[in-house]
Amino acid sequence: GTDSETPTTRLDLPETPQWLDELARQMLKQPLPPGWSEELGYQGQTYFFHKVTGDTSSSHPQLGLFRSIIEEAMSWPADATREDVAKRCQQRLDLAYQTAKEELAQWSGPYCMEAGRRTDRPMLGVDFRDLYYYNESTGESSWVDP
């Protein structure tokens, strides 16, 4: 190949600072969210699988977060030091963590579908599929632990 070709591991962004490719590589090295695993399909393609919901995706489960960080990083000085980039990334990740923590605090449960069952009593004979979670703020319920 030539220098003008873009490797598949690079992001298709114009005139990117040198540290941006390293940032993208470091993001993809981060552990997957709980319940997610990286798998290989029968034709060798990589996909992501959520063991609780059964969801599959060809995109990394945190792609949205990664994109938002990279979009923000494009506004940072191109000559930023590695330490400054690391500090800014950590601040952005801390903000994402705090936001997720606040969103999770709105959920309660698990509750059992079996009428009158209290979750502080032994749950012998109760299938995990009988449990649900509830978001007081939105009125949403979920079979999956948020």
mmCIF file of C-alpha atoms in Angstrom:
data_model
loop_
_atom_site.group_PDB
_atom_site.id
_atom_site.type_symbol
_atom_site.label_atom_id
_atom_site.label_comp_id
_atom_site.label_asym_id
_atom_site.label_seq_id
_atom_site.Cartn_x
_atom_site.Cartn_y
_atom_site.Cartn_z
ATOM 1 C CA GLY A 1 0.000 0.000 0.000
ATOM 2 C CA THR A 2 0.867 3.644 -0.165
ATOM 3 C CA ASP A 3 1.098 6.234 2.579
ATOM 4 C CA SER A 4 -2.175 7.734 1.341
ATOM 5 C CA GLU A 5 -4.118 4.569 2.198
ATOM 6 C CA THR A 6 -5.965 4.607 5.494
ATOM 7 C CA PRO A 7 -5.511 1.448 7.575
ATOM 8 C CA THR A 8 -8.740 -0.075 8.830
ATOM 9 C CA THR A 9 -7.712 0.688 12.424
ATOM 10 C CA ARG A 10 -7.527 4.452 11.733
ATOM 11 C CA LEU A 11 -10.412 6.834 11.936
ATOM 12 C CA ASP A 12 -11.468 8.584 8.742
ATOM 13 C CA LEU A 13 -10.909 12.099 10.024
ATOM 14 C CA PRO A 14 -9.278 14.916 8.035
ATOM 15 C CA GLU A 15 -5.982 16.425 9.203
ATOM 16 C CA THR A 16 -5.895 14.701 12.562
ATOM 17 C CA PRO A 17 -3.301 15.530 15.190
ATOM 18 C CA GLN A 18 -0.661 12.835 15.637
ATOM 19 C CA TRP A 19 -1.940 11.877 19.091
ATOM 20 C CA LEU A 20 -5.495 11.223 17.860
ATOM 21 C CA ASP A 21 -4.703 7.812 16.361
ATOM 22 C CA GLU A 22 -3.071 6.794 19.638
ATOM 23 C CA LEU A 23 -6.154 7.999 21.502
ATOM 24 C CA ALA A 24 -8.412 5.852 19.292
ATOM 25 C CA ARG A 25 -6.193 2.794 19.785
ATOM 26 C CA GLN A 26 -6.217 3.273 23.561
ATOM 27 C CA MET A 27 -10.014 3.533 23.602
ATOM 28 C CA LEU A 28 -10.364 0.238 21.775
ATOM 29 C CA LYS A 29 -8.068 -1.411 24.342
ATOM 30 C CA GLN A 30 -10.464 -0.522 27.181
ATOM 31 C CA PRO A 31 -12.427 -3.401 28.731
ATOM 32 C CA LEU A 32 -15.878 -4.000 27.328
ATOM 33 C CA PRO A 33 -18.887 -2.999 29.445
ATOM 34 C CA PRO A 34 -20.265 -5.708 31.766
ATOM 35 C CA GLY A 35 -22.103 -8.470 29.932
ATOM 36 C CA TRP A 36 -20.404 -7.784 26.575
ATOM 37 C CA SER A 37 -17.857 -10.016 24.859
ATOM 38 C CA GLU A 38 -15.980 -9.818 21.579
ATOM 39 C CA GLU A 39 -16.634 -12.823 19.346
ATOM 40 C CA LEU A 40 -15.626 -14.153 15.944
ATOM 41 C CA GLY A 41 -18.306 -15.015 13.413
ATOM 42 C CA TYR A 42 -18.185 -18.120 11.240
ATOM 43 C CA GLN A 43 -16.556 -16.085 8.452
ATOM 44 C CA GLY A 44 -13.970 -14.603 10.811
ATOM 45 C CA GLN A 45 -15.684 -11.260 11.294
ATOM 46 C CA THR A 46 -15.558 -9.626 14.723
ATOM 47 C CA TYR A 47 -18.818 -8.850 16.477
ATOM 48 C CA PHE A 48 -19.906 -7.996 19.999
ATOM 49 C CA PHE A 49 -22.358 -10.089 22.012
ATOM 50 C CA HIS A 50 -24.333 -9.221 25.155
ATOM 51 C CA LYS A 51 -24.824 -12.422 27.131
ATOM 52 C CA VAL A 52 -27.892 -11.240 29.081
ATOM 53 C CA THR A 53 -29.944 -9.670 26.288
ATOM 54 C CA GLY A 54 -28.614 -11.761 23.409
ATOM 55 C CA ASP A 55 -27.955 -8.560 21.432
ATOM 56 C CA THR A 56 -25.206 -8.620 18.818
ATOM 57 C CA SER A 57 -23.496 -5.704 17.131
ATOM 58 C CA SER A 58 -20.757 -5.214 14.587
ATOM 59 C CA SER A 59 -19.901 -1.950 16.400
ATOM 60 C CA HIS A 60 -18.113 -1.641 19.731
ATOM 61 C CA PRO A 61 -20.705 -1.182 22.539
ATOM 62 C CA GLN A 62 -19.052 2.090 23.556
ATOM 63 C CA LEU A 63 -18.656 3.494 20.056
ATOM 64 C CA GLY A 64 -20.988 6.415 20.829
ATOM 65 C CA LEU A 65 -18.895 7.427 23.841
ATOM 66 C CA PHE A 66 -15.663 7.038 21.871
ATOM 67 C CA ARG A 67 -17.012 9.187 19.027
ATOM 68 C CA SER A 68 -18.096 11.937 21.415
ATOM 69 C CA ILE A 69 -14.643 11.996 23.017
ATOM 70 C CA ILE A 70 -12.936 12.119 19.622
ATOM 71 C CA GLU A 71 -15.261 14.891 18.427
ATOM 72 C CA GLU A 72 -14.390 16.853 21.546
ATOM 73 C CA ALA A 73 -10.690 16.039 21.078
ATOM 74 C CA MET A 74 -10.784 17.604 17.613
ATOM 75 C CA SER A 75 -11.246 20.977 19.347
ATOM 76 C CA TRP A 76 -8.139 20.491 21.480
ATOM 77 C CA PRO A 77 -4.859 22.101 20.399
ATOM 78 C CA ALA A 78 -3.103 20.008 17.729
ATOM 79 C CA ASP A 79 0.190 20.506 19.553
ATOM 80 C CA ALA A 80 -1.192 19.317 22.915
ATOM 81 C CA THR A 81 1.202 17.226 24.948
ATOM 82 C CA ARG A 82 0.513 13.582 25.619
ATOM 83 C CA GLU A 83 -0.017 14.443 29.298
ATOM 84 C CA ASP A 84 -2.552 17.142 28.424
ATOM 85 C CA VAL A 85 -4.442 14.756 26.125
ATOM 86 C CA ALA A 86 -4.436 12.076 28.847
ATOM 87 C CA LYS A 87 -5.726 14.595 31.407
ATOM 88 C CA ARG A 88 -8.494 15.822 29.095
ATOM 89 C CA CYS A 89 -9.504 12.240 28.253
ATOM 90 C CA GLN A 90 -9.651 11.319 31.919
ATOM 91 C CA GLN A 91 -11.832 14.361 32.633
ATOM 92 C CA ARG A 92 -14.198 13.344 29.815
ATOM 93 C CA LEU A 93 -14.326 9.731 31.043
ATOM 94 C CA ASP A 94 -14.930 10.927 34.621
ATOM 95 C CA LEU A 95 -17.848 13.026 33.362
ATOM 96 C CA ALA A 96 -19.278 10.046 31.453
ATOM 97 C CA TYR A 97 -18.871 7.855 34.569
ATOM 98 C CA GLN A 98 -20.631 10.430 36.779
ATOM 99 C CA THR A 99 -23.493 10.782 34.289
ATOM 100 C CA ALA A 100 -23.920 6.997 34.100
ATOM 101 C CA LYS A 101 -23.800 6.747 37.896
ATOM 102 C CA GLU A 102 -26.556 9.370 38.220
ATOM 103 C CA GLU A 103 -28.688 7.588 35.607
ATOM 104 C CA LEU A 104 -28.228 4.231 37.351
ATOM 105 C CA ALA A 105 -29.204 5.747 40.713
ATOM 106 C CA GLN A 106 -32.712 6.281 39.302
ATOM 107 C CA TRP A 107 -33.190 2.502 38.923
ATOM 108 C CA SER A 108 -34.327 0.180 41.690
ATOM 109 C CA GLY A 109 -34.804 -3.548 41.962
ATOM 110 C CA PRO A 110 -34.740 -6.335 41.315
ATOM 111 C CA TYR A 111 -38.419 -6.898 41.910
ATOM 112 C CA CYS A 112 -40.108 -10.247 41.492
ATOM 113 C CA MET A 113 -43.111 -10.694 39.236
ATOM 114 C CA GLU A 114 -44.515 -13.252 41.671
ATOM 115 C CA ALA A 115 -47.236 -11.403 43.623
ATOM 116 C CA GLY A 116 -46.333 -10.668 47.215
ATOM 117 C CA ARG A 117 -42.736 -11.885 46.873
ATOM 118 C CA ARG A 118 -40.258 -9.755 48.783
ATOM 119 C CA THR A 119 -36.711 -9.661 47.461
ATOM 120 C CA ASP A 120 -35.283 -9.580 50.999
ATOM 121 C CA ARG A 121 -36.550 -13.141 51.510
ATOM 122 C CA PRO A 122 -34.870 -16.219 50.031
ATOM 123 C CA MET A 123 -35.589 -16.475 46.333
ATOM 124 C CA LEU A 124 -35.655 -20.258 46.120
ATOM 125 C CA GLY A 125 -37.444 -21.450 43.040
ATOM 126 C CA VAL A 126 -37.617 -17.997 41.451
ATOM 127 C CA ASP A 127 -36.192 -17.858 37.948
ATOM 128 C CA PHE A 128 -34.036 -14.818 37.169
ATOM 129 C CA ARG A 129 -36.384 -14.171 34.230
ATOM 130 C CA ASP A 130 -39.100 -13.324 36.795
ATOM 131 C CA LEU A 131 -37.084 -10.327 37.998
ATOM 132 C CA TYR A 132 -37.371 -6.782 36.713
ATOM 133 C CA TYR A 133 -35.967 -3.322 37.444
ATOM 134 C CA TYR A 134 -37.810 -0.009 37.610
ATOM 135 C CA ASN A 135 -36.825 3.588 36.841
ATOM 136 C CA GLU A 136 -38.852 5.938 39.038
ATOM 137 C CA SER A 137 -37.933 9.036 36.977
ATOM 138 C CA THR A 138 -38.999 7.701 33.584
ATOM 139 C CA GLY A 139 -41.532 5.029 34.592
ATOM 140 C CA GLU A 140 -39.534 2.541 32.523
ATOM 141 C CA SER A 141 -39.120 -1.085 33.538
ATOM 142 C CA SER A 142 -36.504 -3.525 32.310
ATOM 143 C CA TRP A 143 -35.867 -7.256 32.521
ATOM 144 C CA VAL A 144 -32.155 -6.494 32.224
ATOM 145 C CA ASP A 145 -30.162 -5.125 35.151
ATOM 146 C CA PRO A 146 -29.312 -1.566 34.089
#
